[in-house]
Short mmCIF file of C-alpha atoms and ligand atoms in Angstrom, two decimals:
data_model
loop_
_atom_site.label_atom_id
_atom_site.label_comp_id
_atom_site.label_asym_id
_atom_site.label_seq_id
_atom_site.Cartn_x
_atom_site.Cartn_y
_atom_site.Cartn_z
CA MET A 1 3.27 4.69 3.76
CA LEU A 2 7.00 4.98 4.13
CA ILE A 3 9.23 3.35 1.54
CA ARG A 4 12.95 3.12 2.14
CA HIS A 5 15.02 4.13 -0.87
CA PRO A 6 17.33 1.80 -2.82
CA PRO A 7 20.69 3.52 -2.01
CA ASP A 8 20.05 3.18 1.75
CA ILE A 9 19.80 -0.59 1.83
CA PRO A 10 21.45 -3.48 0.02
CA PRO A 11 19.49 -4.79 -2.98
CA SER A 12 19.24 -8.21 -1.33
CA ASP A 13 17.06 -6.61 1.36
CA ILE A 14 14.63 -4.99 -1.02
CA THR A 15 14.10 -7.66 -3.62
CA PRO A 16 11.28 -9.91 -2.48
CA PRO A 17 12.20 -13.61 -2.87
CA GLU A 18 9.53 -14.27 -5.48
CA VAL A 19 10.82 -11.41 -7.64
CA TYR A 20 14.35 -12.66 -7.17
CA ARG A 21 13.40 -16.21 -8.15
CA GLU A 22 11.48 -14.94 -11.16
CA ARG A 23 14.53 -13.00 -12.26
CA ARG A 24 16.79 -16.05 -11.83
CA ARG A 25 14.44 -18.19 -13.91
CA PHE A 26 14.31 -15.49 -16.58
CA ILE A 27 18.09 -15.19 -16.79
CA GLN A 28 18.58 -18.96 -16.74
CA GLY A 29 16.09 -19.22 -19.59
CA LEU A 30 18.33 -17.25 -21.89
CA GLY A 31 20.64 -19.03 -24.28
CA ALA A 32 24.25 -18.91 -23.08
CA ALA A 33 25.39 -17.40 -26.36
CA VAL A 34 22.90 -14.55 -26.05
CA ALA A 35 24.03 -13.77 -22.52
CA VAL A 36 27.68 -13.72 -23.57
CA THR A 37 26.96 -11.44 -26.53
CA ALA A 38 24.99 -9.03 -24.39
CA LEU A 39 27.75 -8.89 -21.81
CA GLY A 40 30.70 -8.66 -24.11
CA THR A 41 29.90 -6.31 -26.97
CA ALA A 42 28.08 -3.24 -28.22
CA GLY A 43 29.51 -0.80 -25.67
CA HIS A 44 27.92 -1.47 -22.31
CA VAL A 45 24.63 -2.94 -23.40
CA SER A 46 22.93 -3.93 -20.15
CA ALA A 47 24.07 -7.37 -19.14
CA GLY A 48 22.06 -10.51 -18.73
CA SER A 49 18.72 -9.70 -20.26
CA ARG A 50 16.96 -9.37 -23.56
CA LEU A 51 13.88 -7.30 -24.18
CA PRO A 52 10.55 -9.05 -24.27
CA ALA A 53 8.80 -8.94 -27.67
CA VAL A 54 8.58 -5.46 -29.15
CA ARG A 55 5.72 -4.36 -31.38
CA ARG A 56 5.86 -1.53 -33.86
CA GLY A 57 4.36 1.49 -32.18
CA SER A 58 2.04 4.19 -33.43
CA HIS A 59 4.59 6.99 -33.52
CA VAL A 60 7.24 5.93 -35.98
CA LEU A 61 8.74 8.90 -37.79
CA ASP A 62 9.63 8.47 -41.46
CA ASP A 63 12.92 10.41 -41.26
CA ALA A 64 16.14 8.40 -41.65
CA LYS A 65 17.20 7.05 -38.26
CA THR A 66 20.47 8.30 -36.81
CA PRO A 67 22.98 5.41 -36.92
CA TYR A 68 23.14 3.33 -33.71
CA ARG A 69 26.82 4.13 -33.42
CA ASP A 70 26.21 7.89 -33.24
CA VAL A 71 23.31 7.48 -30.81
CA THR A 72 25.48 5.44 -28.47
CA THR A 73 28.80 7.33 -28.73
CA TYR A 74 27.79 11.01 -28.91
CA ASN A 75 25.56 12.22 -26.09
CA ASN A 76 25.33 13.78 -22.64
CA PHE A 77 25.30 11.89 -19.35
CA TYR A 78 27.12 14.17 -16.92
CA GLU A 79 27.30 11.43 -14.31
CA PHE A 80 30.11 10.02 -16.49
CA GLY A 81 31.76 13.27 -17.57
CA THR A 82 30.88 16.37 -19.54
CA GLY A 83 32.41 15.40 -22.90
CA LYS A 84 30.20 13.97 -25.65
CA ASP A 85 32.24 10.75 -25.79
CA ASP A 86 32.58 10.38 -22.00
CA PRO A 87 29.32 8.41 -21.47
CA ALA A 88 30.31 5.71 -23.97
CA ALA A 89 33.85 5.60 -22.57
CA HIS A 90 32.99 5.51 -18.86
CA ALA A 91 29.45 4.18 -18.33
CA GLY A 92 30.73 0.61 -18.06
CA THR A 93 30.95 1.07 -14.29
CA LEU A 94 27.16 1.36 -13.98
CA ARG A 95 25.55 -1.86 -12.69
CA THR A 96 22.02 -2.15 -14.02
CA ARG A 97 21.04 -5.41 -12.29
CA PRO A 98 19.60 -5.70 -9.77
CA TRP A 99 17.71 -2.41 -10.19
CA THR A 100 14.61 -0.98 -8.59
CA VAL A 101 12.52 2.13 -9.16
CA VAL A 102 10.47 3.51 -6.30
CA VAL A 103 7.16 5.02 -7.39
CA GLU A 104 5.69 7.04 -4.54
CA GLY A 105 4.26 10.32 -3.26
CA ALA A 106 0.67 11.45 -3.75
CA VAL A 107 -0.54 8.04 -4.96
CA LYS A 108 -2.85 5.29 -3.76
CA ARG A 109 -0.47 2.51 -4.76
CA PRO A 110 3.17 3.30 -3.95
CA ARG A 111 5.47 0.50 -4.97
CA LEU A 112 9.11 -0.45 -5.23
CA TRP A 113 9.27 -1.87 -8.75
CA ASP A 114 11.88 -4.41 -9.74
CA ILE A 115 13.18 -3.67 -13.24
CA GLU A 116 12.11 -7.11 -14.49
CA ALA A 117 8.54 -6.38 -13.42
CA LEU A 118 8.67 -2.96 -15.10
CA LEU A 119 9.81 -4.59 -18.33
CA ARG A 120 6.58 -6.60 -18.28
CA LEU A 121 4.22 -3.92 -17.04
CA ALA A 122 2.87 -3.10 -20.52
CA PRO A 123 3.54 -4.21 -24.10
CA LEU A 124 6.83 -2.79 -25.37
CA GLU A 125 6.64 -0.69 -28.52
CA GLU A 126 9.08 0.77 -30.97
CA ARG A 127 8.76 4.55 -31.19
CA VAL A 128 10.92 6.53 -33.62
CA TYR A 129 11.21 10.07 -32.29
CA ARG A 130 12.95 13.26 -33.30
CA MET A 131 15.20 14.29 -30.39
CA ARG A 132 16.63 17.81 -29.99
CA CYS A 133 19.40 18.67 -27.54
CA VAL A 134 19.36 22.20 -26.08
CA GLU A 135 22.92 22.60 -27.41
CA GLY A 136 21.73 22.58 -31.03
CA TRP A 137 22.14 19.02 -32.31
CA SER A 138 19.40 16.57 -33.10
CA MET A 139 18.91 12.89 -33.85
CA VAL A 140 16.16 10.50 -34.89
CA ILE A 141 16.15 7.61 -32.44
CA SER A 142 14.29 4.31 -32.36
CA TRP A 143 13.28 3.80 -28.73
CA VAL A 144 11.72 0.75 -27.11
CA GLY A 145 9.38 1.30 -24.19
CA PHE A 146 5.81 2.02 -23.18
CA PRO A 147 3.93 5.24 -22.41
CA LEU A 148 4.63 6.50 -18.89
CA ARG A 149 0.86 6.75 -18.37
CA GLU A 150 0.67 2.95 -18.25
CA LEU A 151 2.65 3.11 -15.01
CA ILE A 152 0.76 6.19 -13.78
CA ARG A 153 -2.61 4.43 -14.20
CA ARG A 154 -1.42 1.49 -12.10
CA THR A 155 -0.13 3.89 -9.45
CA GLU A 156 -3.41 5.83 -9.03
CA PRO A 157 -2.24 9.37 -8.23
CA THR A 158 -4.43 11.32 -5.81
CA GLY A 159 -5.83 14.81 -6.41
CA ARG A 160 -2.73 16.29 -4.77
CA ALA A 161 -0.45 15.00 -7.57
CA LYS A 162 0.18 18.01 -9.80
CA TYR A 163 3.70 17.20 -11.01
CA VAL A 164 5.95 14.19 -11.44
CA GLU A 165 9.57 14.22 -10.34
CA PHE A 166 12.14 11.89 -11.94
CA VAL A 167 15.36 11.06 -10.09
CA THR A 168 18.51 9.46 -11.48
CA LEU A 169 20.71 7.10 -9.44
CA HIS A 170 23.12 8.87 -7.07
CA ASP A 171 26.18 6.70 -6.51
CA PRO A 172 29.61 8.28 -7.12
CA ALA A 173 31.22 4.81 -6.95
CA GLN A 174 29.38 3.81 -10.10
CA MET A 175 29.02 7.29 -11.58
CA PRO A 176 32.44 8.94 -11.34
CA GLY A 177 31.16 12.26 -12.74
CA GLN A 178 29.23 12.69 -9.49
CA ARG A 179 32.50 13.15 -7.61
CA ARG A 180 32.61 16.63 -9.15
CA ARG A 181 29.91 19.13 -8.31
CA VAL A 182 29.05 19.93 -11.91
CA LEU A 183 25.40 19.66 -10.92
CA ASP A 184 23.67 19.36 -7.57
CA TRP A 185 23.33 15.54 -7.67
CA PRO A 186 21.23 13.54 -8.09
CA TYR A 187 19.98 14.59 -11.52
CA VAL A 188 16.32 15.55 -11.11
CA GLU A 189 13.78 16.36 -13.78
CA GLY A 190 10.07 17.05 -13.73
CA LEU A 191 6.89 17.17 -15.77
CA ARG A 192 3.46 18.59 -15.15
CA MET A 193 0.89 15.84 -14.62
CA ASP A 194 -0.76 16.33 -18.04
CA GLU A 195 2.64 16.22 -19.75
CA ALA A 196 3.47 13.01 -17.93
CA MET A 197 0.13 11.50 -18.99
CA HIS A 198 0.58 12.49 -22.64
CA PRO A 199 0.69 9.43 -24.92
CA LEU A 200 4.02 10.55 -26.47
CA THR A 201 5.80 10.52 -23.09
CA LEU A 202 7.72 7.28 -22.89
CA LEU A 203 9.50 5.17 -20.33
CA ALA A 204 12.24 3.61 -22.45
CA MET A 205 14.18 0.42 -21.72
CA GLY A 206 15.71 -0.09 -25.12
CA LEU A 207 16.85 1.41 -28.37
CA TYR A 208 17.10 -0.08 -31.85
CA GLY A 209 15.47 -3.26 -30.57
CA GLU A 210 18.10 -3.90 -27.87
CA MET A 211 18.38 -3.23 -24.15
CA LEU A 212 19.44 0.36 -23.47
CA PRO A 213 23.21 0.72 -23.41
CA ASN A 214 24.40 2.21 -20.11
CA GLN A 215 25.42 5.49 -21.75
CA ASN A 216 21.86 6.02 -22.98
CA GLY A 217 20.32 5.66 -19.53
CA ALA A 218 20.05 1.95 -18.74
CA PRO A 219 18.08 0.27 -17.47
CA ILE A 220 15.16 2.72 -17.65
CA ARG A 221 14.80 6.36 -18.63
CA LEU A 222 12.33 9.02 -19.62
CA VAL A 223 11.84 10.18 -23.24
CA VAL A 224 9.88 13.39 -23.92
CA PRO A 225 10.34 14.18 -27.62
CA TRP A 226 8.86 17.71 -27.75
CA LYS A 227 11.19 19.01 -25.05
CA TYR A 228 14.93 19.61 -25.05
CA GLY A 229 16.88 16.42 -24.42
CA PHE A 230 17.84 17.26 -20.83
CA LYS A 231 14.23 16.68 -19.70
CA SER A 232 14.67 13.01 -20.66
CA ALA A 233 16.34 11.87 -17.42
CA LYS A 234 18.34 8.64 -17.48
CA SER A 235 18.88 5.64 -15.20
CA LEU A 236 15.84 6.38 -13.02
CA VAL A 237 15.57 5.16 -9.43
CA ALA A 238 12.58 7.23 -8.30
CA ILE A 239 9.38 8.60 -9.80
CA ARG A 240 7.50 10.82 -7.35
CA PHE A 241 4.07 12.39 -7.59
CA VAL A 242 4.20 15.79 -5.94
CA GLU A 243 2.12 18.88 -5.33
CA LYS A 244 4.77 21.51 -6.07
CA GLN A 245 6.82 22.02 -9.22
CA PRO A 246 10.01 20.00 -8.76
CA ARG A 247 13.37 21.77 -8.51
CA THR A 248 15.19 20.32 -11.48
CA ALA A 249 18.97 19.92 -11.59
CA TRP A 250 19.31 22.34 -14.49
CA MET A 251 17.03 24.99 -12.99
CA ALA A 252 19.08 24.80 -9.81
CA ALA A 253 22.33 25.17 -11.78
CA ALA A 254 21.30 28.00 -14.13
CA PRO A 255 17.74 29.26 -13.62
CA ASN A 256 18.02 31.96 -16.29
CA GLU A 257 19.06 29.43 -18.92
CA TYR A 258 16.92 26.38 -18.23
CA GLY A 259 13.25 26.71 -17.42
CA PHE A 260 10.86 24.09 -16.13
CA TYR A 261 9.01 23.61 -19.43
CA SER A 262 11.96 23.53 -21.85
CA ASN A 263 9.72 22.96 -24.84
CA VAL A 264 11.65 23.01 -28.11
CA ASN A 265 10.87 26.46 -29.54
CA PRO A 266 12.80 28.12 -32.38
CA GLN A 267 11.40 31.54 -31.32
CA VAL A 268 12.73 31.41 -27.78
CA ASP A 269 16.50 31.59 -27.77
CA HIS A 270 18.78 30.29 -25.08
CA PRO A 271 20.38 33.39 -23.46
CA ARG A 272 23.73 32.42 -24.98
CA TRP A 273 22.71 31.09 -28.41
CA SER A 274 19.90 30.97 -30.97
CA GLN A 275 17.56 27.98 -31.08
CA ALA A 276 16.29 28.75 -34.60
CA LYS A 277 18.37 26.07 -36.32
CA GLU A 278 19.85 22.70 -35.46
CA ARG A 279 22.39 20.25 -36.81
CA ARG A 280 20.97 16.79 -37.37
CA ILE A 281 23.86 14.45 -36.62
CA GLY A 282 25.15 13.04 -39.92
CA GLU A 283 23.94 15.98 -42.03
CA PHE A 284 26.00 18.87 -43.36
CA PHE A 285 23.47 21.70 -43.67
CA LYS A 286 21.55 22.96 -40.67
CA ARG A 287 17.80 22.47 -40.47
CA ASP A 288 15.15 24.82 -39.14
CA THR A 289 14.13 23.83 -35.62
CA LEU A 290 10.42 23.04 -35.39
CA LEU A 291 8.04 24.31 -32.71
CA PHE A 292 7.61 21.57 -30.09
CA ASN A 293 10.23 19.68 -32.13
CA GLY A 294 7.60 18.92 -34.80
CA TYR A 295 5.03 17.54 -32.32
CA ALA A 296 2.87 20.71 -32.15
CA GLU A 297 -0.20 18.94 -33.49
CA GLN A 298 -0.09 16.50 -30.59
CA VAL A 299 1.04 18.75 -27.71
CA ALA A 300 0.23 22.43 -28.43
CA ASP A 301 -3.08 22.13 -26.54
CA LEU A 302 -1.21 21.46 -23.30
CA TYR A 303 0.12 25.02 -23.41
CA ARG A 304 -2.84 26.94 -24.80
CA GLY A 305 -3.01 30.43 -23.29
CA MET A 306 0.49 30.24 -21.81
CA ASP A 307 3.20 32.76 -22.67
CA LEU A 308 5.92 30.41 -23.90
CA LYS A 309 8.61 33.09 -23.62
CA ARG A 310 7.88 33.49 -19.93
CA HIS A 311 7.32 29.77 -19.31
CA PHE A 312 10.44 28.67 -21.20
N1 MTE B 401 20.10 12.33 -17.69
C1 MTE B 401 21.02 12.33 -16.70
N2 MTE B 401 20.78 11.61 -15.60
N3 MTE B 401 22.18 13.01 -16.80
C2 MTE B 401 22.47 13.78 -17.90
O1 MTE B 401 23.54 14.42 -17.94
N4 MTE B 401 21.72 14.58 -20.10
C3 MTE B 401 20.52 14.97 -20.85
C4 MTE B 401 19.59 13.76 -21.07
N5 MTE B 401 19.42 13.02 -19.84
C5 MTE B 401 21.52 13.82 -18.96
C6 MTE B 401 20.34 13.04 -18.82
C7 MTE B 401 20.81 15.59 -22.12
S1 MTE B 401 21.40 17.18 -22.07
C8 MTE B 401 20.57 14.98 -23.31
S2 MTE B 401 20.72 15.84 -24.78
C9 MTE B 401 20.20 13.56 -23.40
O2 MTE B 401 20.15 12.94 -22.11
C10 MTE B 401 21.25 12.87 -24.28
O3 MTE B 401 21.25 11.49 -24.21
P1 MTE B 401 20.50 10.55 -25.25
O4 MTE B 401 21.03 10.85 -26.62
O5 MTE B 401 20.78 9.17 -24.81
O6 MTE B 401 19.04 10.91 -25.15
#
């Protein structure tokens, strides 16, 4: 089955009328004050929608959460520039409605999902995860989303699906950083099928109980807490089930520095710096980095028998 991709055709062509009407009803149902607040404040919080009810999830870390302000003003999103404050400063040009995500490849049920339908695909949970950037800083972030496997189950991958590829929007008009060839756009990431099915792997639509701000990957992104932050691709437009290991944007840019697995590992240094310690944003002293970012108990089995220095 052939599915045309969102950038090729205007959104009006790809949104079925019933989805469109549902979305209109949903937006009209919001209080005017809420809509205005969402549009006007909090640094590019996605406009026009509020999250459905969020329940407290099963993986809520006890560590103090990194303040919302730091989470939303200090991060990487190269589509808006390479500086840590560029995403917050420039991501206002990203339009997150209408938005669709194509889910396709080696699956029985390919589908072009409207974001409003994705928001209602499974109950939304709060998950508080430790996040570790490959550059040496870390945060504790309260995400809102549901396990990716909820979507995978509804998509019914075939036996040929060995990996999952995640693709970020490619539109230099909205993402000015894409006018420079810092990376081979679009941003692509990948997981092995068992990693994608792991209950910790999240599709996130919100943080701290609110819609995702643009700079954090609105309207929908991946969150994989035991891997370096760059695996958690933002602003997704495609999720593809494939037979071969995807060529990720970072592997294409610097294959000696960024491997496919990218599991947080204090014993495997980046070629240009040590990964043994990290700076938790807001703290003065460095902390020891934990194997699999502290999630070894849950994920170590996925890599049993593998040489983690070779498969970095
Ligand atoms: N996704 C896209 N599309 N583009 C990016 O540049 N940067 C990654 C990841 N996802 C990035 C991306 C990196 S290096 C990190 S550390 C996290 O996003 C940081 O953002 P966060 O704090 O919102 O998770």
